[in-house]
């Protein structure tokens, strides 16, 4: 006799989430969308100014996602002078993409005012990193990573000790193409 095996195959479907600070979307803040997203998802952020009430505006949580502004430089991540912009410290791969944002007025007493990248390798494209401050790496501090930066602008970032625009250290290979300081 023949044996019939019933196999169930479930395809993993990537989701697209929307963020709008006016509330006409899935979320009204970026962090809530990142928290809800799964690997492979896309988060589209509408024009507006986004902040958060914790240590950083966006903590990427190791997610392999696309986080993008729907209008080039229309979505602003603003640290209000009291918090870091974006943190990637949980093994985000090169396929994690952060694109089209203005990251401004971010601050930390440690490293990486605009971005802190450690043990992660996200791709950052078409971002403006403006007027951020930190003890080291006002715009970005990167270590133990292989990150790619494409067409980003660094301007007005400041530090107390090292690396106004970018502070790259400790076994970090950053590829920058078309970036201006």
Short mmCIF file of C-alpha atoms in Angstrom, two decimals:
data_model
loop_
_atom_site.label_atom_id
_atom_site.label_comp_id
_atom_site.label_asym_id
_atom_site.label_seq_id
_atom_site.Cartn_x
_atom_site.Cartn_y
_atom_site.Cartn_z
CA UNK A 1 0.00 0.00 0.00
CA UNK A 2 0.85 3.54 -0.56
CA UNK A 3 1.50 5.93 2.29
CA UNK A 4 0.17 9.44 1.81
CA UNK A 5 1.91 12.18 3.73
CA UNK A 6 0.11 15.46 4.24
CA UNK A 7 2.61 18.30 4.27
CA UNK A 8 1.72 21.80 5.23
CA UNK A 9 3.94 24.52 3.89
CA UNK A 10 3.46 27.98 5.23
CA UNK A 11 5.07 30.86 3.40
CA UNK A 12 6.37 33.68 5.52
CA UNK A 13 4.82 36.86 4.21
CA UNK A 14 6.65 40.12 4.82
CA UNK A 15 4.48 42.92 6.15
CA UNK A 16 4.58 46.61 5.35
CA UNK A 17 3.89 48.92 8.28
CA UNK A 18 3.11 52.64 8.10
CA UNK A 19 4.05 55.33 10.60
CA UNK A 20 2.55 58.83 10.64
CA UNK A 21 2.91 61.28 13.52
CA UNK A 22 -0.60 62.49 12.69
CA UNK A 23 -1.92 59.06 13.68
CA UNK A 24 -3.43 58.07 10.30
CA UNK A 25 -1.35 54.91 10.01
CA UNK A 26 -0.50 51.63 11.74
CA UNK A 27 1.60 53.57 14.30
CA UNK A 28 2.23 57.17 15.32
CA UNK A 29 5.86 56.57 16.35
CA UNK A 30 8.76 54.71 14.78
CA UNK A 31 9.72 52.64 17.83
CA UNK A 32 6.28 51.02 18.07
CA UNK A 33 6.56 49.97 14.41
CA UNK A 34 10.06 48.52 14.93
CA UNK A 35 8.81 46.62 17.97
CA UNK A 36 5.93 45.11 15.93
CA UNK A 37 8.00 44.34 12.82
CA UNK A 38 9.48 40.95 11.99
CA UNK A 39 12.54 40.17 9.87
CA UNK A 40 11.81 40.98 6.22
CA UNK A 41 9.22 43.67 6.98
CA UNK A 42 9.25 47.22 5.65
CA UNK A 43 8.37 50.29 7.70
CA UNK A 44 7.33 53.35 5.68
CA UNK A 45 7.52 56.57 7.69
CA UNK A 46 5.45 59.57 6.55
CA UNK A 47 6.86 63.12 6.69
CA UNK A 48 6.87 64.56 10.20
CA UNK A 49 9.04 64.88 13.28
CA UNK A 50 9.51 61.79 15.43
CA UNK A 51 10.96 61.46 18.91
CA UNK A 52 10.67 59.06 21.82
CA UNK A 53 10.81 59.31 25.58
CA UNK A 54 13.65 56.85 26.27
CA UNK A 55 17.43 56.70 25.74
CA UNK A 56 17.12 56.75 21.94
CA UNK A 57 14.47 57.60 19.39
CA UNK A 58 14.85 54.28 17.56
CA UNK A 59 16.32 51.02 18.91
CA UNK A 60 16.50 48.61 15.97
CA UNK A 61 16.38 45.48 18.19
CA UNK A 62 18.49 43.36 15.83
CA UNK A 63 15.77 43.34 13.20
CA UNK A 64 16.47 42.64 9.53
CA UNK A 65 14.00 45.23 8.21
CA UNK A 66 13.75 48.21 5.89
CA UNK A 67 13.08 51.48 7.71
CA UNK A 68 12.50 54.27 5.22
CA UNK A 69 11.10 57.77 4.91
CA UNK A 70 8.35 57.89 2.27
CA UNK A 71 9.60 61.32 1.17
CA UNK A 72 13.35 61.90 0.95
CA UNK A 73 14.33 63.82 4.11
CA UNK A 74 10.65 64.29 4.98
CA UNK A 75 10.76 62.17 8.15
CA UNK A 76 12.87 63.72 10.90
CA UNK A 77 14.25 61.75 13.84
CA UNK A 78 14.75 64.44 16.50
CA UNK A 79 16.53 63.64 19.77
CA UNK A 80 15.45 67.00 21.25
CA UNK A 81 18.98 67.45 22.61
CA UNK A 82 18.45 64.70 25.20
CA UNK A 83 18.60 61.30 23.48
CA UNK A 84 20.45 59.33 20.78
CA UNK A 85 18.88 59.02 17.31
CA UNK A 86 19.27 55.40 16.21
CA UNK A 87 20.91 52.46 17.98
CA UNK A 88 22.04 49.31 16.13
CA UNK A 89 23.75 47.03 18.66
CA UNK A 90 21.93 43.71 18.36
CA UNK A 91 23.52 42.16 15.27
CA UNK A 92 21.54 43.97 12.55
CA UNK A 93 22.77 42.53 9.21
CA UNK A 94 23.81 44.42 6.06
CA UNK A 95 20.30 43.85 4.66
CA UNK A 96 18.89 46.07 7.43
CA UNK A 97 18.32 49.36 5.59
CA UNK A 98 17.73 52.79 7.13
CA UNK A 99 17.00 55.29 4.37
CA UNK A 100 15.90 58.85 3.65
CA UNK A 101 15.78 60.34 7.17
CA UNK A 102 17.06 63.50 8.76
CA UNK A 103 18.62 62.61 12.12
CA UNK A 104 19.01 65.80 14.12
CA UNK A 105 19.45 67.34 17.56
CA UNK A 106 20.41 64.01 19.09
CA UNK A 107 22.69 63.83 22.11
CA UNK A 108 24.28 61.30 24.41
CA UNK A 109 26.92 61.57 27.11
CA UNK A 110 28.48 58.41 25.66
CA UNK A 111 29.24 57.60 22.04
CA UNK A 112 27.18 58.10 18.90
CA UNK A 113 24.78 61.03 19.11
CA UNK A 114 23.03 60.44 15.79
CA UNK A 115 23.85 56.73 15.39
CA UNK A 116 25.50 54.10 17.57
CA UNK A 117 26.48 51.02 15.57
CA UNK A 118 28.19 48.20 17.45
CA UNK A 119 28.38 44.51 16.56
CA UNK A 120 25.99 45.28 13.68
CA UNK A 121 26.30 46.10 9.99
CA UNK A 122 23.24 48.04 8.78
CA UNK A 123 23.13 49.89 5.48
CA UNK A 124 22.42 53.60 5.83
CA UNK A 125 21.43 55.57 2.72
CA UNK A 126 20.32 59.08 1.80
CA UNK A 127 20.29 60.33 5.39
CA UNK A 128 21.21 63.77 6.71
CA UNK A 129 22.94 63.58 10.08
CA UNK A 130 22.71 67.14 11.43
CA UNK A 131 23.60 68.97 14.64
CA UNK A 132 24.06 65.92 16.87
CA UNK A 133 26.43 65.75 19.83
CA UNK A 134 28.12 63.17 22.04
CA UNK A 135 31.26 62.57 24.04
CA UNK A 136 32.64 60.66 21.01
CA UNK A 137 31.16 60.35 17.52
CA UNK A 138 28.68 63.22 17.33
CA UNK A 139 27.16 62.02 14.06
CA UNK A 140 27.96 58.32 14.33
CA UNK A 141 30.10 56.04 16.45
CA UNK A 142 30.78 52.63 14.94
CA UNK A 143 32.72 49.65 16.27
CA UNK A 144 32.93 45.95 15.49
CA UNK A 145 30.90 46.34 12.31
CA UNK A 146 30.92 46.26 8.50
CA UNK A 147 28.44 49.00 7.74
CA UNK A 148 27.73 50.65 4.39
CA UNK A 149 26.82 54.34 4.07
CA UNK A 150 25.56 55.72 0.76
CA UNK A 151 24.88 59.39 -0.13
CA UNK A 152 24.68 60.63 3.47
CA UNK A 153 25.43 64.16 4.64
CA UNK A 154 27.09 64.94 7.98
CA UNK A 155 26.88 68.55 9.12
CA UNK A 156 27.18 70.46 12.40
CA UNK A 157 27.88 67.40 14.58
CA UNK A 158 30.05 68.01 17.66
CA UNK A 159 31.89 66.07 20.36
CA UNK A 160 33.73 66.55 23.62
CA UNK A 161 36.71 64.37 22.64
CA UNK A 162 36.89 62.38 19.35
CA UNK A 163 35.13 62.18 15.99
CA UNK A 164 32.79 65.12 15.28
CA UNK A 165 31.07 63.66 12.22
CA UNK A 166 32.07 60.04 12.64
CA UNK A 167 34.21 58.06 15.09
CA UNK A 168 35.14 54.68 13.66
CA UNK A 169 37.05 52.35 15.97
CA UNK A 170 37.70 48.77 17.11
CA UNK A 171 37.67 46.47 14.08
CA UNK A 172 35.14 48.40 12.07
CA UNK A 173 35.07 48.50 8.29
CA UNK A 174 32.81 51.31 7.06
CA UNK A 175 32.25 51.72 3.33
CA UNK A 176 31.17 55.28 2.51
CA UNK A 177 30.09 56.21 -1.00
CA UNK A 178 28.96 59.72 -1.93
CA UNK A 179 28.94 60.92 1.69
CA UNK A 180 29.86 64.51 2.60
CA UNK A 181 31.23 65.95 5.83
#
